[in-house]
Amino acid sequence: KLLREKFLQACTDCGVSIEPDYQVFEKLFTMWDRNGYGVDTLTFFAGISPLASVMDVNTKLQFAIEVFDHKQSGRVGRISLIRILQAINVTASYFG
């Protein structure tokens, strides 16, 4: 689990402590952390992966898959792919 304090510290450490980026990531974290106990790290990072690059959609999706591909096989299972796409959809819903 990724806790809010660690996530916000990581944002600061990576130089994402300037508005409006920081505010967007903080609000996304709040949206994902429904019960206040943190978020599933893989799902959260897959969900925000489209925000991590100005590259094309295929590159963004590839990044999200790589986050889940802990075996580094270049493949993910059906359930993982569903989780990735759902996570991206949740993040996209934040922006309308």
PDB file of N, CA and C in Angstrom:
ATOM      1  N   LYS A   1       0.841  -1.188   0.000  1.00  0.00           N
ATOM      2  CA  LYS A   1       0.000   0.000   0.000  1.00  0.00           C
ATOM      3  C   LYS A   1       0.884   1.250   0.000  1.00  0.00           C
ATOM      4  N   LEU A   2       0.429   2.222  -0.738  1.00  0.00           N
ATOM      5  CA  LEU A   2       1.092   3.517  -0.782  1.00  0.00           C
ATOM      6  C   LEU A   2       0.282   4.484   0.080  1.00  0.00           C
ATOM      7  N   LEU A   3       0.907   5.030   1.103  1.00  0.00           N
ATOM      8  CA  LEU A   3       0.231   5.955   1.996  1.00  0.00           C
ATOM      9  C   LEU A   3       0.402   7.385   1.503  1.00  0.00           C
ATOM     10  N   ARG A   4      -0.563   8.223   1.840  1.00  0.00           N
ATOM     11  CA  ARG A   4      -0.588   9.620   1.399  1.00  0.00           C
ATOM     12  C   ARG A   4       0.726  10.342   1.706  1.00  0.00           C
ATOM     13  N   GLU A   5       1.223  10.222   2.923  1.00  0.00           N
ATOM     14  CA  GLU A   5       2.427  10.949   3.309  1.00  0.00           C
ATOM     15  C   GLU A   5       3.615  10.568   2.428  1.00  0.00           C
ATOM     16  N   LYS A   6       3.776   9.272   2.169  1.00  0.00           N
ATOM     17  CA  LYS A   6       4.883   8.816   1.335  1.00  0.00           C
ATOM     18  C   LYS A   6       4.712   9.267  -0.113  1.00  0.00           C
ATOM     19  N   PHE A   7       3.484   9.249  -0.594  1.00  0.00           N
ATOM     20  CA  PHE A   7       3.230   9.690  -1.965  1.00  0.00           C
ATOM     21  C   PHE A   7       3.546  11.177  -2.120  1.00  0.00           C
ATOM     22  N   LEU A   8       3.073  11.998  -1.194  1.00  0.00           N
ATOM     23  CA  LEU A   8       3.318  13.434  -1.281  1.00  0.00           C
ATOM     24  C   LEU A   8       4.806  13.748  -1.131  1.00  0.00           C
ATOM     25  N   GLN A   9       5.499  12.988  -0.283  1.00  0.00           N
ATOM     26  CA  GLN A   9       6.943  13.179  -0.150  1.00  0.00           C
ATOM     27  C   GLN A   9       7.649  12.803  -1.450  1.00  0.00           C
ATOM     28  N   ALA A  10       7.206  11.721  -2.091  1.00  0.00           N
ATOM     29  CA  ALA A  10       7.796  11.306  -3.366  1.00  0.00           C
ATOM     30  C   ALA A  10       7.557  12.367  -4.434  1.00  0.00           C
ATOM     31  N   CYS A  11       6.384  12.976  -4.429  1.00  0.00           N
ATOM     32  CA  CYS A  11       6.104  14.065  -5.375  1.00  0.00           C
ATOM     33  C   CYS A  11       7.101  15.197  -5.175  1.00  0.00           C
ATOM     34  N   THR A  12       7.311  15.574  -3.926  1.00  0.00           N
ATOM     35  CA  THR A  12       8.258  16.645  -3.613  1.00  0.00           C
ATOM     36  C   THR A  12       9.670  16.255  -4.033  1.00  0.00           C
ATOM     37  N   ASP A  13      10.070  15.020  -3.717  1.00  0.00           N
ATOM     38  CA  ASP A  13      11.410  14.541  -4.064  1.00  0.00           C
ATOM     39  C   ASP A  13      11.650  14.537  -5.566  1.00  0.00           C
ATOM     40  N   CYS A  14      10.581  14.303  -6.341  1.00  0.00           N
ATOM     41  CA  CYS A  14      10.690  14.250  -7.802  1.00  0.00           C
ATOM     42  C   CYS A  14      10.481  15.613  -8.459  1.00  0.00           C
ATOM     43  N   GLY A  15      10.284  16.621  -7.657  1.00  0.00           N
ATOM     44  CA  GLY A  15      10.104  17.962  -8.195  1.00  0.00           C
ATOM     45  C   GLY A  15       8.690  18.270  -8.642  1.00  0.00           C
ATOM     46  N   VAL A  16       7.729  17.467  -8.194  1.00  0.00           N
ATOM     47  CA  VAL A  16       6.326  17.711  -8.546  1.00  0.00           C
ATOM     48  C   VAL A  16       5.645  18.381  -7.358  1.00  0.00           C
ATOM     49  N   SER A  17       6.301  19.400  -6.822  1.00  0.00           N
ATOM     50  CA  SER A  17       5.735  20.087  -5.666  1.00  0.00           C
ATOM     51  C   SER A  17       5.220  21.466  -6.046  1.00  0.00           C
ATOM     52  N   ILE A  18       5.150  21.727  -7.333  1.00  0.00           N
ATOM     53  CA  ILE A  18       4.702  23.026  -7.826  1.00  0.00           C
ATOM     54  C   ILE A  18       3.279  22.891  -8.354  1.00  0.00           C
ATOM     55  N   GLU A  19       2.450  23.869  -8.027  1.00  0.00           N
ATOM     56  CA  GLU A  19       1.084  23.902  -8.558  1.00  0.00           C
ATOM     57  C   GLU A  19       1.156  24.077 -10.068  1.00  0.00           C
ATOM     58  N   PRO A  20       0.247  23.616 -10.857  1.00  0.00           N
ATOM     59  CA  PRO A  20      -0.956  22.873 -10.479  1.00  0.00           C
ATOM     60  C   PRO A  20      -0.739  21.365 -10.429  1.00  0.00           C
ATOM     61  N   ASP A  21       0.438  20.881 -10.854  1.00  0.00           N
ATOM     62  CA  ASP A  21       0.675  19.430 -10.887  1.00  0.00           C
ATOM     63  C   ASP A  21       0.486  18.785  -9.525  1.00  0.00           C
ATOM     64  N   TYR A  22       1.066  19.379  -8.505  1.00  0.00           N
ATOM     65  CA  TYR A  22       0.977  18.828  -7.157  1.00  0.00           C
ATOM     66  C   TYR A  22      -0.472  18.701  -6.719  1.00  0.00           C
ATOM     67  N   GLN A  23      -1.249  19.740  -6.977  1.00  0.00           N
ATOM     68  CA  GLN A  23      -2.658  19.748  -6.581  1.00  0.00           C
ATOM     69  C   GLN A  23      -3.432  18.651  -7.308  1.00  0.00           C
ATOM     70  N   VAL A  24      -3.168  18.459  -8.591  1.00  0.00           N
ATOM     71  CA  VAL A  24      -3.851  17.417  -9.358  1.00  0.00           C
ATOM     72  C   VAL A  24      -3.515  16.046  -8.790  1.00  0.00           C
ATOM     73  N   PHE A  25      -2.220  15.777  -8.556  1.00  0.00           N
ATOM     74  CA  PHE A  25      -1.830  14.472  -8.020  1.00  0.00           C
ATOM     75  C   PHE A  25      -2.401  14.252  -6.619  1.00  0.00           C
ATOM     76  N   GLU A  26      -2.433  15.297  -5.818  1.00  0.00           N
ATOM     77  CA  GLU A  26      -2.995  15.174  -4.470  1.00  0.00           C
ATOM     78  C   GLU A  26      -4.487  14.834  -4.537  1.00  0.00           C
ATOM     79  N   LYS A  27      -5.212  15.490  -5.431  1.00  0.00           N
ATOM     80  CA  LYS A  27      -6.647  15.215  -5.573  1.00  0.00           C
ATOM     81  C   LYS A  27      -6.888  13.816  -6.140  1.00  0.00           C
ATOM     82  N   LEU A  28      -6.050  13.397  -7.084  1.00  0.00           N
ATOM     83  CA  LEU A  28      -6.181  12.037  -7.613  1.00  0.00           C
ATOM     84  C   LEU A  28      -5.935  11.010  -6.511  1.00  0.00           C
ATOM     85  N   PHE A  29      -4.935  11.252  -5.684  1.00  0.00           N
ATOM     86  CA  PHE A  29      -4.659  10.324  -4.592  1.00  0.00           C
ATOM     87  C   PHE A  29      -5.858  10.244  -3.653  1.00  0.00           C
ATOM     88  N   THR A  30      -6.433  11.399  -3.336  1.00  0.00           N
ATOM     89  CA  THR A  30      -7.610  11.423  -2.471  1.00  0.00           C
ATOM     90  C   THR A  30      -8.755  10.631  -3.093  1.00  0.00           C
ATOM     91  N   MET A  31      -8.946  10.786  -4.387  1.00  0.00           N
ATOM     92  CA  MET A  31     -10.001  10.053  -5.078  1.00  0.00           C
ATOM     93  C   MET A  31      -9.765   8.539  -4.987  1.00  0.00           C
ATOM     94  N   TRP A  32      -8.514   8.121  -5.139  1.00  0.00           N
ATOM     95  CA  TRP A  32      -8.185   6.699  -5.090  1.00  0.00           C
ATOM     96  C   TRP A  32      -8.221   6.148  -3.669  1.00  0.00           C
ATOM     97  N   ASP A  33      -7.857   6.953  -2.696  1.00  0.00           N
ATOM     98  CA  ASP A  33      -7.767   6.509  -1.303  1.00  0.00           C
ATOM     99  C   ASP A  33      -9.094   6.727  -0.600  1.00  0.00           C
ATOM    100  N   ARG A  34     -10.051   5.927  -0.941  1.00  0.00           N
ATOM    101  CA  ARG A  34     -11.425   6.113  -0.457  1.00  0.00           C
ATOM    102  C   ARG A  34     -11.576   5.928   1.044  1.00  0.00           C
ATOM    103  N   ASN A  35     -10.773   5.041   1.643  1.00  0.00           N
ATOM    104  CA  ASN A  35     -10.954   4.757   3.068  1.00  0.00           C
ATOM    105  C   ASN A  35      -9.861   5.361   3.952  1.00  0.00           C
ATOM    106  N   GLY A  36      -8.896   6.044   3.351  1.00  0.00           N
ATOM    107  CA  GLY A  36      -7.843   6.684   4.135  1.00  0.00           C
ATOM    108  C   GLY A  36      -6.713   5.773   4.554  1.00  0.00           C
ATOM    109  N   TYR A  37      -6.680   4.553   4.021  1.00  0.00           N
ATOM    110  CA  TYR A  37      -5.649   3.591   4.399  1.00  0.00           C
ATOM    111  C   TYR A  37      -4.590   3.398   3.321  1.00  0.00           C
ATOM    112  N   GLY A  38      -4.565   4.266   2.330  1.00  0.00           N
ATOM    113  CA  GLY A  38      -3.586   4.138   1.255  1.00  0.00           C
ATOM    114  C   GLY A  38      -4.199   3.508   0.022  1.00  0.00           C
ATOM    115  N   VAL A  39      -3.376   3.427  -1.022  1.00  0.00           N
ATOM    116  CA  VAL A  39      -3.843   2.878  -2.292  1.00  0.00           C
ATOM    117  C   VAL A  39      -2.934   1.740  -2.719  1.00  0.00           C
ATOM    118  N   ASP A  40      -3.463   0.863  -3.560  1.00  0.00           N
ATOM    119  CA  ASP A  40      -2.655  -0.187  -4.156  1.00  0.00           C
ATOM    120  C   ASP A  40      -1.672   0.479  -5.119  1.00  0.00           C
ATOM    121  N   THR A  41      -0.402   0.321  -4.847  1.00  0.00           N
ATOM    122  CA  THR A  41       0.638   1.034  -5.589  1.00  0.00           C
ATOM    123  C   THR A  41       0.589   0.761  -7.085  1.00  0.00           C
ATOM    124  N   LEU A  42       0.517  -0.501  -7.477  1.00  0.00           N
ATOM    125  CA  LEU A  42       0.513  -0.845  -8.906  1.00  0.00           C
ATOM    126  C   LEU A  42      -0.687  -0.262  -9.620  1.00  0.00           C
ATOM    127  N   THR A  43      -1.847  -0.424  -9.017  1.00  0.00           N
ATOM    128  CA  THR A  43      -3.065   0.068  -9.651  1.00  0.00           C
ATOM    129  C   THR A  43      -3.049   1.586  -9.764  1.00  0.00           C
ATOM    130  N   PHE A  44      -2.592   2.245  -8.711  1.00  0.00           N
ATOM    131  CA  PHE A  44      -2.549   3.708  -8.736  1.00  0.00           C
ATOM    132  C   PHE A  44      -1.608   4.205  -9.836  1.00  0.00           C
ATOM    133  N   PHE A  45      -0.409   3.659  -9.908  1.00  0.00           N
ATOM    134  CA  PHE A  45       0.534   4.130 -10.917  1.00  0.00           C
ATOM    135  C   PHE A  45       0.115   3.758 -12.335  1.00  0.00           C
ATOM    136  N   ALA A  46      -0.539   2.628 -12.481  1.00  0.00           N
ATOM    137  CA  ALA A  46      -1.089   2.292 -13.805  1.00  0.00           C
ATOM    138  C   ALA A  46      -2.180   3.295 -14.162  1.00  0.00           C
ATOM    139  N   GLY A  47      -2.978   3.663 -13.179  1.00  0.00           N
ATOM    140  CA  GLY A  47      -4.076   4.603 -13.423  1.00  0.00           C
ATOM    141  C   GLY A  47      -3.609   5.987 -13.812  1.00  0.00           C
ATOM    142  N   ILE A  48      -2.522   6.449 -13.205  1.00  0.00           N
ATOM    143  CA  ILE A  48      -2.045   7.791 -13.535  1.00  0.00           C
ATOM    144  C   ILE A  48      -1.004   7.782 -14.658  1.00  0.00           C
ATOM    145  N   SER A  49      -0.701   6.616 -15.191  1.00  0.00           N
ATOM    146  CA  SER A  49       0.322   6.519 -16.241  1.00  0.00           C
ATOM    147  C   SER A  49       0.057   7.416 -17.451  1.00  0.00           C
ATOM    148  N   PRO A  50      -1.201   7.630 -17.852  1.00  0.00           N
ATOM    149  CA  PRO A  50      -1.406   8.544 -18.985  1.00  0.00           C
ATOM    150  C   PRO A  50      -0.928   9.968 -18.709  1.00  0.00           C
ATOM    151  N   LEU A  51      -0.802  10.324 -17.428  1.00  0.00           N
ATOM    152  CA  LEU A  51      -0.346  11.669 -17.083  1.00  0.00           C
ATOM    153  C   LEU A  51       1.179  11.770 -17.073  1.00  0.00           C
ATOM    154  N   ALA A  52       1.848  10.632 -17.133  1.00  0.00           N
ATOM    155  CA  ALA A  52       3.301  10.606 -16.975  1.00  0.00           C
ATOM    156  C   ALA A  52       4.076  10.916 -18.245  1.00  0.00           C
ATOM    157  N   SER A  53       3.382  11.097 -19.330  1.00  0.00           N
ATOM    158  CA  SER A  53       4.090  11.274 -20.587  1.00  0.00           C
ATOM    159  C   SER A  53       3.263  12.096 -21.562  1.00  0.00           C
ATOM    160  N   VAL A  54       3.961  12.776 -22.440  1.00  0.00           N
ATOM    161  CA  VAL A  54       3.282  13.486 -23.519  1.00  0.00           C
ATOM    162  C   VAL A  54       3.296  12.641 -24.791  1.00  0.00           C
ATOM    163  N   MET A  55       3.692  11.395 -24.647  1.00  0.00           N
ATOM    164  CA  MET A  55       3.779  10.484 -25.780  1.00  0.00           C
ATOM    165  C   MET A  55       2.383  10.042 -26.229  1.00  0.00           C
ATOM    166  N   ASP A  56       2.353   9.242 -27.261  1.00  0.00           N
ATOM    167  CA  ASP A  56       1.091   8.768 -27.814  1.00  0.00           C
ATOM    168  C   ASP A  56       0.426   7.752 -26.886  1.00  0.00           C
ATOM    169  N   VAL A  57      -0.800   7.424 -27.172  1.00  0.00           N
ATOM    170  CA  VAL A  57      -1.604   6.525 -26.343  1.00  0.00           C
ATOM    171  C   VAL A  57      -0.954   5.150 -26.209  1.00  0.00           C
ATOM    172  N   ASN A  58      -0.404   4.626 -27.280  1.00  0.00           N
ATOM    173  CA  ASN A  58       0.238   3.304 -27.215  1.00  0.00           C
ATOM    174  C   ASN A  58       1.396   3.290 -26.225  1.00  0.00           C
ATOM    175  N   THR A  59       2.194   4.342 -26.220  1.00  0.00           N
ATOM    176  CA  THR A  59       3.327   4.428 -25.302  1.00  0.00           C
ATOM    177  C   THR A  59       2.847   4.509 -23.862  1.00  0.00           C
ATOM    178  N   LYS A  60       1.794   5.262 -23.636  1.00  0.00           N
ATOM    179  CA  LYS A  60       1.237   5.384 -22.287  1.00  0.00           C
ATOM    180  C   LYS A  60       0.684   4.054 -21.796  1.00  0.00           C
ATOM    181  N   LEU A  61      -0.007   3.344 -22.666  1.00  0.00           N
ATOM    182  CA  LEU A  61      -0.547   2.040 -22.298  1.00  0.00           C
ATOM    183  C   LEU A  61       0.580   1.042 -22.052  1.00  0.00           C
ATOM    184  N   GLN A  62       1.607   1.097 -22.855  1.00  0.00           N
ATOM    185  CA  GLN A  62       2.760   0.213 -22.666  1.00  0.00           C
ATOM    186  C   GLN A  62       3.403   0.455 -21.304  1.00  0.00           C
ATOM    187  N   PHE A  63       3.515   1.714 -20.911  1.00  0.00           N
ATOM    188  CA  PHE A  63       4.071   2.038 -19.598  1.00  0.00           C
ATOM    189  C   PHE A  63       3.218   1.437 -18.487  1.00  0.00           C
ATOM    190  N   ALA A  64       1.902   1.581 -18.596  1.00  0.00           N
ATOM    191  CA  ALA A  64       0.993   1.027 -17.586  1.00  0.00           C
ATOM    192  C   ALA A  64       1.149  -0.486 -17.488  1.00  0.00           C
ATOM    193  N   ILE A  65       1.302  -1.141 -18.608  1.00  0.00           N
ATOM    194  CA  ILE A  65       1.486  -2.598 -18.616  1.00  0.00           C
ATOM    195  C   ILE A  65       2.819  -2.960 -17.977  1.00  0.00           C
ATOM    196  N   GLU A  66       3.852  -2.193 -18.268  1.00  0.00           N
ATOM    197  CA  GLU A  66       5.168  -2.469 -17.685  1.00  0.00           C
ATOM    198  C   GLU A  66       5.139  -2.343 -16.166  1.00  0.00           C
ATOM    199  N   VAL A  67       4.312  -1.440 -15.639  1.00  0.00           N
ATOM    200  CA  VAL A  67       4.178  -1.295 -14.189  1.00  0.00           C
ATOM    201  C   VAL A  67       3.677  -2.602 -13.583  1.00  0.00           C
ATOM    202  N   PHE A  68       2.740  -3.260 -14.246  1.00  0.00           N
ATOM    203  CA  PHE A  68       2.159  -4.507 -13.749  1.00  0.00           C
ATOM    204  C   PHE A  68       3.009  -5.739 -14.068  1.00  0.00           C
ATOM    205  N   ASP A  69       3.911  -5.631 -14.995  1.00  0.00           N
ATOM    206  CA  ASP A  69       4.701  -6.770 -15.466  1.00  0.00           C
ATOM    207  C   ASP A  69       5.909  -6.999 -14.559  1.00  0.00           C
ATOM    208  N   HIS A  70       5.637  -7.440 -13.319  1.00  0.00           N
ATOM    209  CA  HIS A  70       6.708  -7.598 -12.348  1.00  0.00           C
ATOM    210  C   HIS A  70       7.693  -8.699 -12.724  1.00  0.00           C
ATOM    211  N   LYS A  71       7.296  -9.619 -13.589  1.00  0.00           N
ATOM    212  CA  LYS A  71       8.194 -10.678 -14.062  1.00  0.00           C
ATOM    213  C   LYS A  71       9.035 -10.223 -15.249  1.00  0.00           C
ATOM    214  N   GLN A  72       8.737  -9.040 -15.766  1.00  0.00           N
ATOM    215  CA  GLN A  72       9.417  -8.469 -16.926  1.00  0.00           C
ATOM    216  C   GLN A  72       9.392  -9.435 -18.120  1.00  0.00           C
ATOM    217  N   SER A  73       8.221 -10.020 -18.330  1.00  0.00           N
ATOM    218  CA  SER A  73       8.043 -10.969 -19.428  1.00  0.00           C
ATOM    219  C   SER A  73       7.508 -10.291 -20.691  1.00  0.00           C
ATOM    220  N   GLY A  74       7.087  -9.037 -20.557  1.00  0.00           N
ATOM    221  CA  GLY A  74       6.481  -8.339 -21.683  1.00  0.00           C
ATOM    222  C   GLY A  74       5.014  -8.672 -21.847  1.00  0.00           C
ATOM    223  N   ARG A  75       4.454  -9.374 -20.856  1.00  0.00           N
ATOM    224  CA  ARG A  75       3.056  -9.788 -20.916  1.00  0.00           C
ATOM    225  C   ARG A  75       2.396  -9.612 -19.554  1.00  0.00           C
ATOM    226  N   VAL A  76       1.092  -9.403 -19.587  1.00  0.00           N
ATOM    227  CA  VAL A  76       0.293  -9.417 -18.368  1.00  0.00           C
ATOM    228  C   VAL A  76      -0.924 -10.289 -18.628  1.00  0.00           C
ATOM    229  N   GLY A  77      -1.467 -10.826 -17.567  1.00  0.00           N
ATOM    230  CA  GLY A  77      -2.640 -11.672 -17.697  1.00  0.00           C
ATOM    231  C   GLY A  77      -3.907 -10.855 -17.920  1.00  0.00           C
ATOM    232  N   ARG A  78      -4.956 -11.576 -18.202  1.00  0.00           N
ATOM    233  CA  ARG A  78      -6.258 -10.950 -18.478  1.00  0.00           C
ATOM    234  C   ARG A  78      -6.744 -10.104 -17.300  1.00  0.00           C
ATOM    235  N   ILE A  79      -6.638 -10.639 -16.089  1.00  0.00           N
ATOM    236  CA  ILE A  79      -7.095  -9.927 -14.894  1.00  0.00           C
ATOM    237  C   ILE A  79      -6.274  -8.655 -14.693  1.00  0.00           C
ATOM    238  N   SER A  80      -4.968  -8.746 -14.890  1.00  0.00           N
ATOM    239  CA  SER A  80      -4.120  -7.556 -14.755  1.00  0.00           C
ATOM    240  C   SER A  80      -4.477  -6.510 -15.804  1.00  0.00           C
ATOM    241  N   LEU A  81      -4.729  -6.942 -17.023  1.00  0.00           N
ATOM    242  CA  LEU A  81      -5.096  -6.003 -18.075  1.00  0.00           C
ATOM    243  C   LEU A  81      -6.409  -5.299 -17.739  1.00  0.00           C
ATOM    244  N   ILE A  82      -7.347  -6.039 -17.192  1.00  0.00           N
ATOM    245  CA  ILE A  82      -8.621  -5.435 -16.771  1.00  0.00           C
ATOM    246  C   ILE A  82      -8.369  -4.409 -15.675  1.00  0.00           C
ATOM    247  N   ARG A  83      -7.527  -4.738 -14.691  1.00  0.00           N
ATOM    248  CA  ARG A  83      -7.203  -3.793 -13.613  1.00  0.00           C
ATOM    249  C   ARG A  83      -6.548  -2.532 -14.167  1.00  0.00           C
ATOM    250  N   ILE A  84      -5.648  -2.693 -15.133  1.00  0.00           N
ATOM    251  CA  ILE A  84      -4.964  -1.553 -15.747  1.00  0.00           C
ATOM    252  C   ILE A  84      -5.975  -0.638 -16.427  1.00  0.00           C
ATOM    253  N   LEU A  85      -6.827  -1.212 -17.247  1.00  0.00           N
ATOM    254  CA  LEU A  85      -7.802  -0.407 -17.985  1.00  0.00           C
ATOM    255  C   LEU A  85      -8.814   0.246 -17.049  1.00  0.00           C
ATOM    256  N   GLN A  86      -9.224  -0.461 -16.002  1.00  0.00           N
ATOM    257  CA  GLN A  86     -10.133   0.137 -15.024  1.00  0.00           C
ATOM    258  C   GLN A  86      -9.457   1.295 -14.299  1.00  0.00           C
ATOM    259  N   ALA A  87      -8.198   1.132 -13.964  1.00  0.00           N
ATOM    260  CA  ALA A  87      -7.459   2.189 -13.262  1.00  0.00           C
ATOM    261  C   ALA A  87      -7.328   3.431 -14.136  1.00  0.00           C
ATOM    262  N   ILE A  88      -7.022   3.232 -15.400  1.00  0.00           N
ATOM    263  CA  ILE A  88      -6.926   4.363 -16.322  1.00  0.00           C
ATOM    264  C   ILE A  88      -8.280   5.042 -16.457  1.00  0.00           C
ATOM    265  N   ASN A  89      -9.345   4.250 -16.500  1.00  0.00           N
ATOM    266  CA  ASN A  89     -10.694   4.802 -16.616  1.00  0.00           C
ATOM    267  C   ASN A  89     -11.061   5.625 -15.386  1.00  0.00           C
ATOM    268  N   VAL A  90     -10.695   5.151 -14.200  1.00  0.00           N
ATOM    269  CA  VAL A  90     -10.984   5.896 -12.975  1.00  0.00           C
ATOM    270  C   VAL A  90     -10.277   7.248 -13.016  1.00  0.00           C
ATOM    271  N   THR A  91      -9.020   7.246 -13.408  1.00  0.00           N
ATOM    272  CA  THR A  91      -8.271   8.502 -13.487  1.00  0.00           C
ATOM    273  C   THR A  91      -8.872   9.417 -14.535  1.00  0.00           C
ATOM    274  N   ALA A  92      -9.228   8.863 -15.681  1.00  0.00           N
ATOM    275  CA  ALA A  92      -9.827   9.680 -16.750  1.00  0.00           C
ATOM    276  C   ALA A  92     -11.148  10.297 -16.290  1.00  0.00           C
ATOM    277  N   SER A  93     -11.894   9.577 -15.461  1.00  0.00           N
ATOM    278  CA  SER A  93     -13.177  10.093 -14.993  1.00  0.00           C
ATOM    279  C   SER A  93     -12.995  11.344 -14.132  1.00  0.00           C
ATOM    280  N   TYR A  94     -11.845  11.475 -13.496  1.00  0.00           N
ATOM    281  CA  TYR A  94     -11.556  12.668 -12.692  1.00  0.00           C
ATOM    282  C   TYR A  94     -11.560  13.935 -13.568  1.00  0.00           C
ATOM    283  N   PHE A  95     -11.088  13.768 -14.791  1.00  0.00           N
ATOM    284  CA  PHE A  95     -10.983  14.902 -15.706  1.00  0.00           C
ATOM    285  C   PHE A  95     -12.238  15.118 -16.533  1.00  0.00           C
ATOM    286  N   GLY A  96     -13.211  14.231 -16.349  1.00  0.00           N
ATOM    287  CA  GLY A  96     -14.494  14.397 -17.046  1.00  0.00           C
ATOM    288  C   GLY A  96     -14.475  13.701 -18.310  1.00  0.00           C
TER     289      GLY A  96
END
